[in-house]
PDB file of C-alpha atoms in Angstrom:
ATOM      1  CA  MET I 995      -5.397   4.682 -20.485  1.00 44.00           C
ATOM      2  CA  SER I 996      -7.249   1.961 -18.779  1.00 51.00           C
ATOM      3  CA  ASP I 997     -10.740   2.254 -16.632  1.00 57.00           C
ATOM      4  CA  SER I 998      -9.201   3.289 -13.826  1.00 80.00           C
ATOM      5  CA  THR I 999      -6.792   5.508 -14.861  1.00 89.00           C
ATOM      6  CA  ARG I1000      -8.265   9.358 -14.629  1.00 96.00           C
ATOM      7  CA  THR I1001      -6.542  12.312 -15.692  1.00 97.00           C
ATOM      8  CA  LEU I1002      -7.009  15.123 -12.456  1.00 98.00           C
ATOM      9  CA  ARG I1003      -5.478  18.352 -11.183  1.00 98.00           C
ATOM     10  CA  VAL I1004      -3.054  18.930  -8.556  1.00 98.00           C
ATOM     11  CA  GLN I1005      -5.038  21.570  -5.947  1.00 98.00           C
ATOM     12  CA  GLN I1006      -3.017  22.272  -3.167  1.00 97.00           C
ATOM     13  CA  LYS I1007       0.008  21.227  -1.887  1.00 97.00           C
ATOM     14  CA  SER I1008       0.646  21.328   2.080  1.00 97.00           C
ATOM     15  CA  TRP I1009       3.530  20.811   4.627  1.00 96.00           C
ATOM     16  CA  GLU I1010       2.211  18.128   6.787  1.00 96.00           C
ATOM     17  CA  ALA I1011       5.947  17.366   9.339  1.00 97.00           C
ATOM     18  CA  ALA I1012       9.354  17.744   8.349  1.00 96.00           C
ATOM     19  CA  GLY I1013       9.643  16.335   4.922  1.00 96.00           C
ATOM     20  CA  VAL I1014       6.399  15.115   4.613  1.00 97.00           C
ATOM     21  CA  THR I1015       4.365  17.415   1.627  1.00 97.00           C
ATOM     22  CA  ALA I1016       0.623  16.348   1.419  1.00 97.00           C
ATOM     23  CA  ILE I1017      -1.259  16.589  -2.179  1.00 97.00           C
ATOM     24  CA  THR I1018      -4.547  17.036  -2.696  1.00 98.00           C
ATOM     25  CA  LEU I1019      -6.463  15.982  -6.411  1.00 98.00           C
ATOM     26  CA  VAL I1020      -9.594  17.136  -8.166  1.00 98.00           C
ATOM     27  CA  ASP I1021     -11.074  16.820 -11.116  1.00 98.00           C
ATOM     28  CA  PRO I1022     -10.169  19.217 -13.538  1.00 97.00           C
ATOM     29  CA  THR I1023     -13.786  19.263 -14.841  1.00 97.00           C
ATOM     30  CA  GLY I1024     -15.284  19.372 -10.710  1.00 96.00           C
ATOM     31  CA  ALA I1025     -17.081  15.756 -11.423  1.00 97.00           C
ATOM     32  CA  ASP I1026     -16.555  13.450  -7.858  1.00 97.00           C
ATOM     33  CA  LEU I1027     -14.422  10.644  -8.083  1.00 97.00           C
ATOM     34  CA  PRO I1028     -14.481   7.530  -7.700  1.00 96.00           C
ATOM     35  CA  GLY I1029     -15.433   6.657  -3.654  1.00 95.00           C
ATOM     36  CA  TRP I1030     -13.197   4.392  -1.778  1.00 96.00           C
ATOM     37  CA  GLU I1031     -12.099   2.950   1.532  1.00 96.00           C
ATOM     38  CA  PRO I1032      -9.328   2.619   3.649  1.00 97.00           C
ATOM     39  CA  GLY I1033      -6.454   1.271   3.221  1.00 96.00           C
ATOM     40  CA  ALA I1034      -6.390   1.998  -0.961  1.00 96.00           C
ATOM     41  CA  HIS I1035      -4.130   3.370  -3.002  1.00 94.00           C
ATOM     42  CA  LEU I1036      -3.251   5.029  -6.107  1.00 94.00           C
ATOM     43  CA  ALA I1037       0.037   5.431  -8.462  1.00 92.00           C
ATOM     44  CA  LEU I1038       0.562   8.907  -9.552  1.00 94.00           C
ATOM     45  CA  HIS I1039       1.746   8.799 -13.027  1.00 93.00           C
ATOM     46  CA  LEU I1040       4.835  11.812 -12.751  1.00 93.00           C
ATOM     47  CA  PRO I1041       5.871  13.816 -15.007  1.00 92.00           C
ATOM     48  CA  ASN I1042       9.372  13.074 -15.225  1.00 90.00           C
ATOM     49  CA  GLY I1043       8.018   9.458 -16.221  1.00 88.00           C
ATOM     50  CA  MET I1044       7.914   7.587 -13.076  1.00 87.00           C
ATOM     51  CA  VAL I1045       5.229   6.303 -11.575  1.00 87.00           C
ATOM     52  CA  ARG I1046       4.978   5.705  -7.141  1.00 89.00           C
ATOM     53  CA  GLU I1047       2.256   4.130  -5.323  1.00 91.00           C
ATOM     54  CA  TYR I1048       1.147   6.917  -2.655  1.00 94.00           C
ATOM     55  CA  SER I1049      -1.589   6.031   0.309  1.00 96.00           C
ATOM     56  CA  LEU I1050      -5.299   7.989   0.129  1.00 97.00           C
ATOM     57  CA  CYS I1051      -5.088   9.938   3.489  1.00 97.00           C
ATOM     58  CA  SER I1052      -8.074  12.229   2.983  1.00 95.00           C
ATOM     59  CA  ASP I1053     -11.421  11.051   4.445  1.00 93.00           C
ATOM     60  CA  PRO I1054     -13.007   8.488   2.053  1.00 92.00           C
ATOM     61  CA  VAL I1055     -16.829  10.276   2.692  1.00 93.00           C
ATOM     62  CA  ASP I1056     -15.440  13.412   0.544  1.00 95.00           C
ATOM     63  CA  ARG I1057     -15.567  12.971  -2.509  1.00 96.00           C
ATOM     64  CA  ARG I1058     -14.117  16.245  -4.399  1.00 97.00           C
ATOM     65  CA  ARG I1059     -11.019  15.420  -3.655  1.00 97.00           C
ATOM     66  CA  TRP I1060      -8.373  13.073  -3.140  1.00 98.00           C
ATOM     67  CA  THR I1061      -5.358  13.618  -1.297  1.00 98.00           C
ATOM     68  CA  VAL I1062      -2.260  11.573  -0.868  1.00 98.00           C
ATOM     69  CA  ALA I1063       1.427  12.309   1.520  1.00 97.00           C
ATOM     70  CA  VAL I1064       4.553  11.260   0.230  1.00 96.00           C
ATOM     71  CA  LEU I1065       7.639  11.817   2.467  1.00 95.00           C
ATOM     72  CA  ARG I1066      11.063  13.638   1.139  1.00 93.00           C
ATOM     73  CA  LYS I1067      12.783  10.279   0.652  1.00 85.00           C
ATOM     74  CA  PRO I1068      17.002  10.717   1.115  1.00 76.00           C
ATOM     75  CA  ASP I1069      17.572   8.534  -1.297  1.00 70.00           C
ATOM     76  CA  SER I1070      15.134   9.283  -4.245  1.00 66.00           C
ATOM     77  CA  ARG I1071      15.517   8.253  -7.243  1.00 67.00           C
ATOM     78  CA  GLY I1072      12.944  10.937  -8.543  1.00 73.00           C
ATOM     79  CA  GLY I1073       9.737  10.048  -6.966  1.00 85.00           C
ATOM     80  CA  SER I1074       9.419  12.422  -4.236  1.00 92.00           C
ATOM     81  CA  SER I1075      12.368  15.168  -4.833  1.00 92.00           C
ATOM     82  CA  HIS I1076       9.585  15.237  -8.082  1.00 92.00           C
ATOM     83  CA  ILE I1077       6.612  15.596  -6.231  1.00 95.00           C
ATOM     84  CA  HIS I1078       8.501  18.274  -3.332  1.00 95.00           C
ATOM     85  CA  ASP I1079      10.768  20.236  -5.642  1.00 94.00           C
ATOM     86  CA  ALA I1080       9.338  20.143  -9.501  1.00 94.00           C
ATOM     87  CA  LEU I1081       5.317  19.100  -9.464  1.00 95.00           C
ATOM     88  CA  PRO I1082       3.898  22.861  -9.046  1.00 96.00           C
ATOM     89  CA  VAL I1083       0.154  23.714  -7.985  1.00 97.00           C
ATOM     90  CA  GLY I1084      -2.203  23.203 -11.601  1.00 97.00           C
ATOM     91  CA  SER I1085      -0.488  20.659 -12.928  1.00 96.00           C
ATOM     92  CA  LEU I1086      -2.206  17.696 -14.405  1.00 97.00           C
ATOM     93  CA  LEU I1087      -1.130  14.286 -13.225  1.00 97.00           C
ATOM     94  CA  GLU I1088      -1.913  10.991 -14.603  1.00 96.00           C
ATOM     95  CA  VAL I1089      -3.766   8.630 -12.039  1.00 96.00           C
ATOM     96  CA  ASP I1090      -4.147   5.096 -11.467  1.00 92.00           C
ATOM     97  CA  GLY I1091      -6.555   3.581  -8.631  1.00 90.00           C
ATOM     98  CA  PRO I1092      -7.617   4.037  -5.917  1.00 95.00           C
ATOM     99  CA  ARG I1093      -6.608   0.266  -6.039  1.00 91.00           C
ATOM    100  CA  ASN I1094      -6.685  -1.322  -2.159  1.00 92.00           C
ATOM    101  CA  ALA I1095      -4.610  -4.826  -0.822  1.00 88.00           C
ATOM    102  CA  PHE I1096      -5.148  -3.610   2.916  1.00 93.00           C
ATOM    103  CA  ALA I1097      -8.544  -2.853   3.541  1.00 94.00           C
ATOM    104  CA  LEU I1098     -10.407  -2.591   6.763  1.00 94.00           C
ATOM    105  CA  GLU I1099     -12.051  -5.886   7.739  1.00 92.00           C
ATOM    106  CA  GLU I1100     -15.631  -5.296   9.241  1.00 83.00           C
ATOM    107  CA  THR I1101     -15.670  -8.652  10.949  1.00 85.00           C
ATOM    108  CA  ALA I1102     -13.292  -7.967  13.128  1.00 93.00           C
ATOM    109  CA  ALA I1103     -13.523  -7.007  17.281  1.00 92.00           C
ATOM    110  CA  GLN I1104     -11.581  -5.027  17.383  1.00 95.00           C
ATOM    111  CA  HIS I1105      -8.918  -3.138  15.047  1.00 97.00           C
ATOM    112  CA  ILE I1106      -5.378  -2.288  16.283  1.00 97.00           C
ATOM    113  CA  LEU I1107      -4.150   0.011  14.468  1.00 98.00           C
ATOM    114  CA  VAL I1108       0.197   0.653  13.997  1.00 98.00           C
ATOM    115  CA  ALA I1109       1.962   3.041  11.855  1.00 98.00           C
ATOM    116  CA  GLY I1110       5.634   3.819  11.912  1.00 96.00           C
ATOM    117  CA  GLY I1111       6.835   7.319  10.067  1.00 96.00           C
ATOM    118  CA  ILE I1112       4.888   8.279   6.858  1.00 96.00           C
ATOM    119  CA  GLY I1113       2.905   4.137   7.512  1.00 96.00           C
ATOM    120  CA  ILE I1114       0.799   6.508   9.680  1.00 98.00           C
ATOM    121  CA  THR I1115      -1.338   7.887   6.235  1.00 97.00           C
ATOM    122  CA  PRO I1116      -3.286   4.832   5.107  1.00 97.00           C
ATOM    123  CA  ILE I1117      -3.456   4.374   9.363  1.00 98.00           C
ATOM    124  CA  ILE I1118      -5.030   7.732   9.491  1.00 97.00           C
ATOM    125  CA  ALA I1119      -7.889   7.357   6.969  1.00 97.00           C
ATOM    126  CA  MET I1120      -9.099   3.853   9.147  1.00 97.00           C
ATOM    127  CA  VAL I1121      -8.992   5.810  12.294  1.00 96.00           C
ATOM    128  CA  ARG I1122     -11.919   8.669  10.813  1.00 95.00           C
ATOM    129  CA  SER I1123     -14.254   5.665   9.473  1.00 94.00           C
ATOM    130  CA  LEU I1124     -13.581   3.573  12.667  1.00 95.00           C
ATOM    131  CA  GLU I1125     -14.699   6.921  14.884  1.00 94.00           C
ATOM    132  CA  ARG I1126     -17.376   7.781  12.695  1.00 94.00           C
ATOM    133  CA  ARG I1127     -18.964   3.996  12.348  1.00 93.00           C
ATOM    134  CA  GLU I1128     -17.963   3.801  16.631  1.00 94.00           C
ATOM    135  CA  ARG I1129     -15.857   0.779  16.095  1.00 94.00           C
ATOM    136  CA  PRO I1130     -13.926  -0.854  18.315  1.00 95.00           C
ATOM    137  CA  TRP I1131      -9.635   0.502  17.707  1.00 96.00           C
ATOM    138  CA  ARG I1132      -6.881   1.457  19.172  1.00 96.00           C
ATOM    139  CA  LEU I1133      -4.051   3.184  17.637  1.00 97.00           C
ATOM    140  CA  LEU I1134      -0.093   3.646  18.084  1.00 97.00           C
ATOM    141  CA  TYR I1135       2.420   5.877  16.135  1.00 97.00           C
ATOM    142  CA  THR I1136       5.663   6.259  16.382  1.00 97.00           C
ATOM    143  CA  GLY I1137       8.532   8.243  14.636  1.00 96.00           C
ATOM    144  CA  ARG I1138      11.931   9.522  15.127  1.00 94.00           C
ATOM    145  CA  SER I1139      10.350  12.714  16.867  1.00 96.00           C
ATOM    146  CA  ARG I1140       7.391  14.911  16.630  1.00 97.00           C
ATOM    147  CA  SER I1141       8.410  17.141  14.292  1.00 97.00           C
ATOM    148  CA  THR I1142       8.364  14.423  10.887  1.00 97.00           C
ATOM    149  CA  MET I1143       5.178  13.184  12.413  1.00 97.00           C
ATOM    150  CA  ALA I1144       2.682  14.236  10.034  1.00 97.00           C
ATOM    151  CA  PHE I1145      -1.026  14.132  11.086  1.00 97.00           C
ATOM    152  CA  LEU I1146      -0.088  15.243  14.948  1.00 97.00           C
ATOM    153  CA  ASP I1147      -2.846  17.644  15.778  1.00 96.00           C
ATOM    154  CA  GLU I1148      -5.943  16.242  14.751  1.00 96.00           C
ATOM    155  CA  ILE I1149      -4.924  12.551  16.590  1.00 96.00           C
ATOM    156  CA  ALA I1150      -4.387  14.595  19.418  1.00 94.00           C
ATOM    157  CA  LYS I1151      -8.153  14.984  19.397  1.00 95.00           C
ATOM    158  CA  LEU I1152      -8.738  11.743  19.554  1.00 94.00           C
ATOM    159  CA  PRO I1153     -10.869  10.105  22.556  1.00 90.00           C
ATOM    160  CA  ALA I1154      -7.921  10.060  25.280  1.00 83.00           C
ATOM    161  CA  GLY I1155      -7.314   6.169  25.582  1.00 90.00           C
ATOM    162  CA  ARG I1156      -6.922   4.954  22.491  1.00 95.00           C
ATOM    163  CA  VAL I1157      -3.837   6.677  21.521  1.00 96.00           C
ATOM    164  CA  THR I1158      -0.430   5.751  22.463  1.00 95.00           C
ATOM    165  CA  VAL I1159       2.650   8.107  20.926  1.00 96.00           C
ATOM    166  CA  HIS I1160       5.720   7.112  20.426  1.00 96.00           C
ATOM    167  CA  ALA I1161       8.277   9.713  19.159  1.00 96.00           C
ATOM    168  CA  ASP I1162      12.087   7.297  19.098  1.00 93.00           C
ATOM    169  CA  ASP I1163      13.421  11.195  20.302  1.00 93.00           C
ATOM    170  CA  GLU I1164      11.807  11.575  23.993  1.00 94.00           C
ATOM    171  CA  SER I1165      11.929   7.724  23.912  1.00 87.00           C
ATOM    172  CA  ASP I1166      15.688   7.215  26.129  1.00 85.00           C
ATOM    173  CA  GLY I1167      16.236   4.231  23.030  1.00 80.00           C
ATOM    174  CA  ARG I1168      13.366   2.706  24.492  1.00 87.00           C
ATOM    175  CA  TYR I1169      10.764   0.793  21.747  1.00 88.00           C
ATOM    176  CA  PRO I1170       7.353   0.796  21.629  1.00 91.00           C
ATOM    177  CA  ASP I1171       6.042  -1.979  23.861  1.00 91.00           C
ATOM    178  CA  ILE I1172       4.419  -3.808  20.720  1.00 94.00           C
ATOM    179  CA  ALA I1173       3.732  -7.078  22.886  1.00 92.00           C
ATOM    180  CA  GLY I1174       1.554  -5.016  25.504  1.00 91.00           C
ATOM    181  CA  LEU I1175       0.061  -3.626  22.855  1.00 92.00           C
ATOM    182  CA  LEU I1176      -1.504  -7.233  21.131  1.00 94.00           C
ATOM    183  CA  ALA I1177      -1.552  -9.006  24.447  1.00 90.00           C
ATOM    184  CA  ASP I1178      -5.681  -9.856  25.255  1.00 88.00           C
ATOM    185  CA  LEU I1179      -6.337  -9.156  22.279  1.00 91.00           C
ATOM    186  CA  PRO I1180     -10.512 -10.145  20.990  1.00 90.00           C
ATOM    187  CA  PRO I1181     -10.300 -13.678  19.159  1.00 88.00           C
ATOM    188  CA  THR I1182     -11.749 -12.047  16.283  1.00 92.00           C
ATOM    189  CA  ALA I1183      -9.166  -8.486  16.603  1.00 95.00           C
ATOM    190  CA  LEU I1184      -7.279  -7.214  12.789  1.00 97.00           C
ATOM    191  CA  VAL I1185      -3.640  -5.850  13.492  1.00 97.00           C
ATOM    192  CA  TYR I1186      -3.077  -3.451  10.857  1.00 97.00           C
ATOM    193  CA  CYS I1187       0.931  -2.728  10.283  1.00 97.00           C
ATOM    194  CA  CYS I1188       2.080   0.138   7.610  1.00 96.00           C
ATOM    195  CA  GLY I1189       5.707   1.344   8.458  1.00 94.00           C
ATOM    196  CA  PRO I1190       9.639   0.497   8.711  1.00 92.00           C
ATOM    197  CA  GLU I1191      10.056  -3.577   8.024  1.00 91.00           C
ATOM    198  CA  PRO I1192      11.824  -3.633  12.257  1.00 92.00           C
ATOM    199  CA  LEU I1193       7.324  -2.783  13.238  1.00 94.00           C
ATOM    200  CA  MET I1194       5.737  -5.028  11.279  1.00 94.00           C
ATOM    201  CA  ASP I1195       8.047  -7.389  12.219  1.00 93.00           C
ATOM    202  CA  ALA I1196       7.847  -6.806  15.995  1.00 95.00           C
ATOM    203  CA  CYS I1197       4.031  -6.747  15.141  1.00 95.00           C
ATOM    204  CA  GLY I1198       3.907 -10.655  13.469  1.00 93.00           C
ATOM    205  CA  ALA I1199       6.408 -11.910  16.463  1.00 94.00           C
ATOM    206  CA  ALA I1200       3.752 -10.603  19.446  1.00 94.00           C
ATOM    207  CA  LEU I1201       1.040 -12.265  17.893  1.00 93.00           C
ATOM    208  CA  ALA I1202       0.993 -16.100  18.141  1.00 88.00           C
ATOM    209  CA  ASP I1203      -1.940 -15.990  15.608  1.00 90.00           C
ATOM    210  CA  PRO I1204       0.108 -14.392  12.230  1.00 86.00           C
ATOM    211  CA  SER I1205      -3.519 -14.595  10.038  1.00 89.00           C
ATOM    212  CA  ARG I1206      -4.516 -11.053  12.756  1.00 93.00           C
ATOM    213  CA  LEU I1207      -2.757  -9.322  11.538  1.00 94.00           C
ATOM    214  CA  ARG I1208      -2.639  -6.799   8.195  1.00 94.00           C
ATOM    215  CA  LEU I1209       0.529  -5.942   6.572  1.00 93.00           C
ATOM    216  CA  GLU I1210       1.115  -2.405   4.178  1.00 92.00           C
ATOM    217  CA  ARG I1211       4.840  -2.567   2.812  1.00 86.00           C
ATOM    218  CA  PHE I1212       6.096   0.081   0.854  1.00 76.00           C
ATOM    219  CA  LYS I1213       8.777  -1.738  -0.691  1.00 74.00           C
ATOM    220  CA  ALA I1214       9.449  -5.280  -0.515  1.00 69.00           C
ATOM    221  CA  PRO I1215      12.257  -6.310   1.978  1.00 71.00           C
ATOM    222  CA  GLU I1216      14.951  -7.951   1.098  1.00 67.00           C
ATOM    223  CA  PRO I1217      15.269 -10.999  -1.122  1.00 66.00           C
ATOM    224  CA  VAL I1218      16.598 -14.399   0.451  1.00 62.00           C
ATOM    225  CA  ALA I1219      19.542 -16.010  -1.874  1.00 62.00           C
ATOM    226  CA  ALA I1220      18.078 -18.364  -4.166  1.00 63.00           C
ATOM    227  CA  THR I1221      19.493 -22.287  -3.437  1.00 62.00           C
ATOM    228  CA  THR I1222      18.790 -23.205  -6.960  1.00 77.00           C
ATOM    229  CA  PRO I1223      18.327 -21.185 -10.161  1.00 84.00           C
ATOM    230  CA  ASP I1224      14.466 -20.433 -11.127  1.00 92.00           C
ATOM    231  CA  ASP I1225      13.335 -22.780 -14.659  1.00 93.00           C
ATOM    232  CA  GLU I1226      12.202 -21.581 -17.416  1.00 96.00           C
ATOM    233  CA  PHE I1227       8.779 -21.807 -18.805  1.00 96.00           C
ATOM    234  CA  ASP I1228       5.996 -20.897 -21.382  1.00 96.00           C
ATOM    235  CA  VAL I1229       3.589 -18.188 -20.293  1.00 97.00           C
ATOM    236  CA  VAL I1230      -0.059 -19.560 -23.186  1.00 96.00           C
ATOM    237  CA  ILE I1231      -2.208 -16.257 -23.428  1.00 96.00           C
ATOM    238  CA  ALA I1232      -5.941 -17.691 -23.359  1.00 95.00           C
ATOM    239  CA  THR I1233      -7.756 -15.229 -26.104  1.00 95.00           C
ATOM    240  CA  THR I1234      -4.910 -15.825 -28.073  1.00 95.00           C
ATOM    241  CA  GLY I1235      -3.365 -19.183 -28.324  1.00 95.00           C
ATOM    242  CA  GLN I1236       0.659 -16.998 -27.537  1.00 95.00           C
ATOM    243  CA  ARG I1237       2.776 -18.573 -26.760  1.00 96.00           C
ATOM    244  CA  VAL I1238       5.861 -16.665 -24.169  1.00 96.00           C
ATOM    245  CA  ARG I1239       8.956 -17.689 -23.128  1.00 97.00           C
ATOM    246  CA  VAL I1240       9.746 -16.954 -19.754  1.00 96.00           C
ATOM    247  CA  GLY I1241      13.701 -16.979 -19.352  1.00 95.00           C
ATOM    248  CA  ALA I1242      15.295 -18.054 -15.925  1.00 93.00           C
ATOM    249  CA  THR I1243      16.514 -14.054 -14.711  1.00 93.00           C
ATOM    250  CA  THR I1244      13.909 -12.640 -17.137  1.00 95.00           C
ATOM    251  CA  SER I1245      10.303 -11.977 -14.957  1.00 95.00           C
ATOM    252  CA  VAL I1246       7.064 -13.233 -15.617  1.00 96.00           C
ATOM    253  CA  LEU I1247       5.877  -8.950 -16.256  1.00 96.00           C
ATOM    254  CA  ASP I1248       9.424  -8.731 -18.699  1.00 95.00           C
ATOM    255  CA  ALA I1249       8.491 -11.116 -21.111  1.00 96.00           C
ATOM    256  CA  LEU I1250       5.459 -10.532 -21.487  1.00 95.00           C
ATOM    257  CA  ASN I1251       5.654  -6.602 -22.179  1.00 93.00           C
ATOM    258  CA  ALA I1252       8.569  -7.410 -24.444  1.00 94.00           C
ATOM    259  CA  ALA I1253       6.302  -9.978 -26.799  1.00 95.00           C
ATOM    260  CA  GLY I1254       3.829  -6.782 -26.951  1.00 94.00           C
ATOM    261  CA  ILE I1255       1.227  -8.241 -24.427  1.00 94.00           C
ATOM    262  CA  ALA I1256       1.002  -5.087 -21.880  1.00 89.00           C
ATOM    263  CA  VAL I1257       0.351  -5.625 -18.444  1.00 90.00           C
ATOM    264  CA  ALA I1258      -0.358  -2.926 -16.682  1.00 83.00           C
ATOM    265  CA  SER I1259       2.472  -2.600 -13.251  1.00 83.00           C
ATOM    266  CA  SER I1260       4.096   0.458 -11.018  1.00 78.00           C
ATOM    267  CA  CYS I1261       6.067  -1.080  -7.936  1.00 80.00           C
ATOM    268  CA  THR I1262       7.502  -4.099 -10.194  1.00 87.00           C
ATOM    269  CA  GLU I1263       9.080  -5.462  -6.361  1.00 87.00           C
ATOM    270  CA  GLY I1264       5.339  -7.409  -5.332  1.00 87.00           C
ATOM    271  CA  ILE I1265       3.646  -5.031  -3.268  1.00 86.00           C
ATOM    272  CA  CYS I1266       1.494  -2.801  -4.759  1.00 83.00           C
ATOM    273  CA  GLY I1267      -1.144  -5.116  -6.771  1.00 83.00           C
ATOM    274  CA  THR I1268      -1.213  -3.002  -9.561  1.00 83.00           C
ATOM    275  CA  CYS I1269       0.000  -6.004 -12.085  1.00 90.00           C
ATOM    276  CA  GLU I1270      -2.528  -8.587 -10.595  1.00 91.00           C
ATOM    277  CA  VAL I1271      -3.251 -10.944 -13.679  1.00 94.00           C
ATOM    278  CA  ALA I1272      -5.738 -13.815 -13.085  1.00 94.00           C
ATOM    279  CA  VAL I1273      -4.645 -17.253 -14.076  1.00 96.00           C
ATOM    280  CA  VAL I1274      -6.462 -20.478 -15.890  1.00 96.00           C
ATOM    281  CA  LYS I1275      -3.468 -22.595 -15.365  1.00 94.00           C
ATOM    282  CA  GLY I1276      -0.518 -23.543 -14.022  1.00 95.00           C
ATOM    283  CA  ASP I1277       1.979 -24.246 -10.532  1.00 95.00           C
ATOM    284  CA  ILE I1278       1.616 -20.396  -9.766  1.00 96.00           C
ATOM    285  CA  ASP I1279       5.345 -19.799  -7.112  1.00 94.00           C
ATOM    286  CA  HIS I1280       3.649 -16.483  -5.081  1.00 95.00           C
ATOM    287  CA  ARG I1281       6.437 -14.420  -4.379  1.00 93.00           C
ATOM    288  CA  ASP I1282       4.472 -10.915  -3.977  1.00 90.00           C
ATOM    289  CA  PHE I1283       2.831  -9.264  -0.151  1.00 86.00           C
ATOM    290  CA  VAL I1284       0.250  -8.238  -1.651  1.00 85.00           C
ATOM    291  CA  LEU I1285      -2.147 -11.393  -2.075  1.00 87.00           C
ATOM    292  CA  SER I1286      -3.584 -13.203   0.717  1.00 80.00           C
ATOM    293  CA  SER I1287      -2.824 -16.968   2.100  1.00 81.00           C
ATOM    294  CA  ALA I1288      -6.418 -17.729   0.599  1.00 82.00           C
ATOM    295  CA  GLU I1289      -5.840 -15.839  -2.941  1.00 88.00           C
ATOM    296  CA  GLN I1290      -2.399 -17.491  -3.169  1.00 91.00           C
ATOM    297  CA  GLU I1291      -3.013 -20.925  -2.434  1.00 91.00           C
ATOM    298  CA  SER I1292      -6.666 -20.962  -5.182  1.00 93.00           C
ATOM    299  CA  GLY I1293      -4.301 -20.252  -8.007  1.00 92.00           C
ATOM    300  CA  THR I1294      -6.107 -17.986  -9.384  1.00 94.00           C
ATOM    301  CA  THR I1295      -4.675 -15.550 -10.203  1.00 94.00           C
ATOM    302  CA  MET I1296      -0.654 -14.174  -9.709  1.00 96.00           C
ATOM    303  CA  LEU I1297       1.385 -11.214  -9.863  1.00 96.00           C
ATOM    304  CA  PRO I1298       3.647 -11.139 -12.787  1.00 96.00           C
ATOM    305  CA  CYS I1299       6.259  -8.721 -11.430  1.00 95.00           C
ATOM    306  CA  VAL I1300       8.324 -11.208  -8.835  1.00 94.00           C
ATOM    307  CA  SER I1301       5.812 -14.881  -9.264  1.00 96.00           C
ATOM    308  CA  ARG I1302       6.906 -17.661 -11.184  1.00 96.00           C
ATOM    309  CA  CYS I1303       5.462 -21.255 -12.466  1.00 96.00           C
ATOM    310  CA  ARG I1304       6.996 -23.731 -11.122  1.00 95.00           C
ATOM    311  CA  SER I1305       5.337 -26.913 -13.510  1.00 95.00           C
ATOM    312  CA  ALA I1306       6.515 -25.835 -17.847  1.00 95.00           C
ATOM    313  CA  GLU I1307       3.267 -24.123 -18.485  1.00 95.00           C
ATOM    314  CA  LEU I1308       1.789 -21.241 -17.028  1.00 96.00           C
ATOM    315  CA  VAL I1309      -1.932 -19.819 -18.628  1.00 96.00           C
ATOM    316  CA  LEU I1310      -3.091 -16.974 -18.416  1.00 96.00           C
ATOM    317  CA  ASP I1311      -6.614 -15.340 -19.011  1.00 94.00           C
ATOM    318  CA  LEU I1312      -5.377 -12.011 -20.792  1.00 95.00           C
TER     319      LEU I1312
END
């Protein structure tokens, strides 16, 4: 068990919207849980052997409990369906985190928050924090219908003029006005978006400066077909000198685990950050969706589940 892993009890399951169930987790001993910041997520080790990440949607000031909300997916591979149907109140779960690759940046003059469907889960925690600190913010919340949109009762009580709720079945096919929402922003305003890929694409297209956009993905975009095959290379473990060959069709993560070098992982798609490792030397081919441009350019860290190396040798601080 890593330092960030703890055993928690499922204290409560509650209905939040059609197809959305909230899971409240507490320490079985009654102890306070570690603090966290809006945008953080947990990795739940489910009894069926699966590991799934979910954004914290409770109030960061409440140290007694953590809450995540889970959308039942029609194509569930056993994660969301298990939580909805087979995870009883009182169960004990191993939980990793909190980890945060979607943190609010305090220097922003204004925060524009855009949530699509279950993407409201990290966003609602941001709203609570910004409102408590009396910081300027605006929210656009979209969904197929109001019946499927969680936290609407709480959102309805927020200050008038700051929130736009867009339900597809009430809009006669009209798409929300992303361009209007993001027009004429202060120079240091930041946009935070969590939701389906078309919504994130629309936010990116509406911003002249893409560096002002922060994204949280629930799945990786479809990969672009490579024009040339990947090269093989060696990974060297800095602490032991052990050398591991990474084949053209094998990920660094899989090669390390096969060699007996355990690296914690979860999504294996480059979107959660669980497997992040420090790099001593190597020309990294970053393919993740977590690290910022500055972090990627620094060459000091990588996500071995998807990223590779252009040079013949990659030295990791393991």
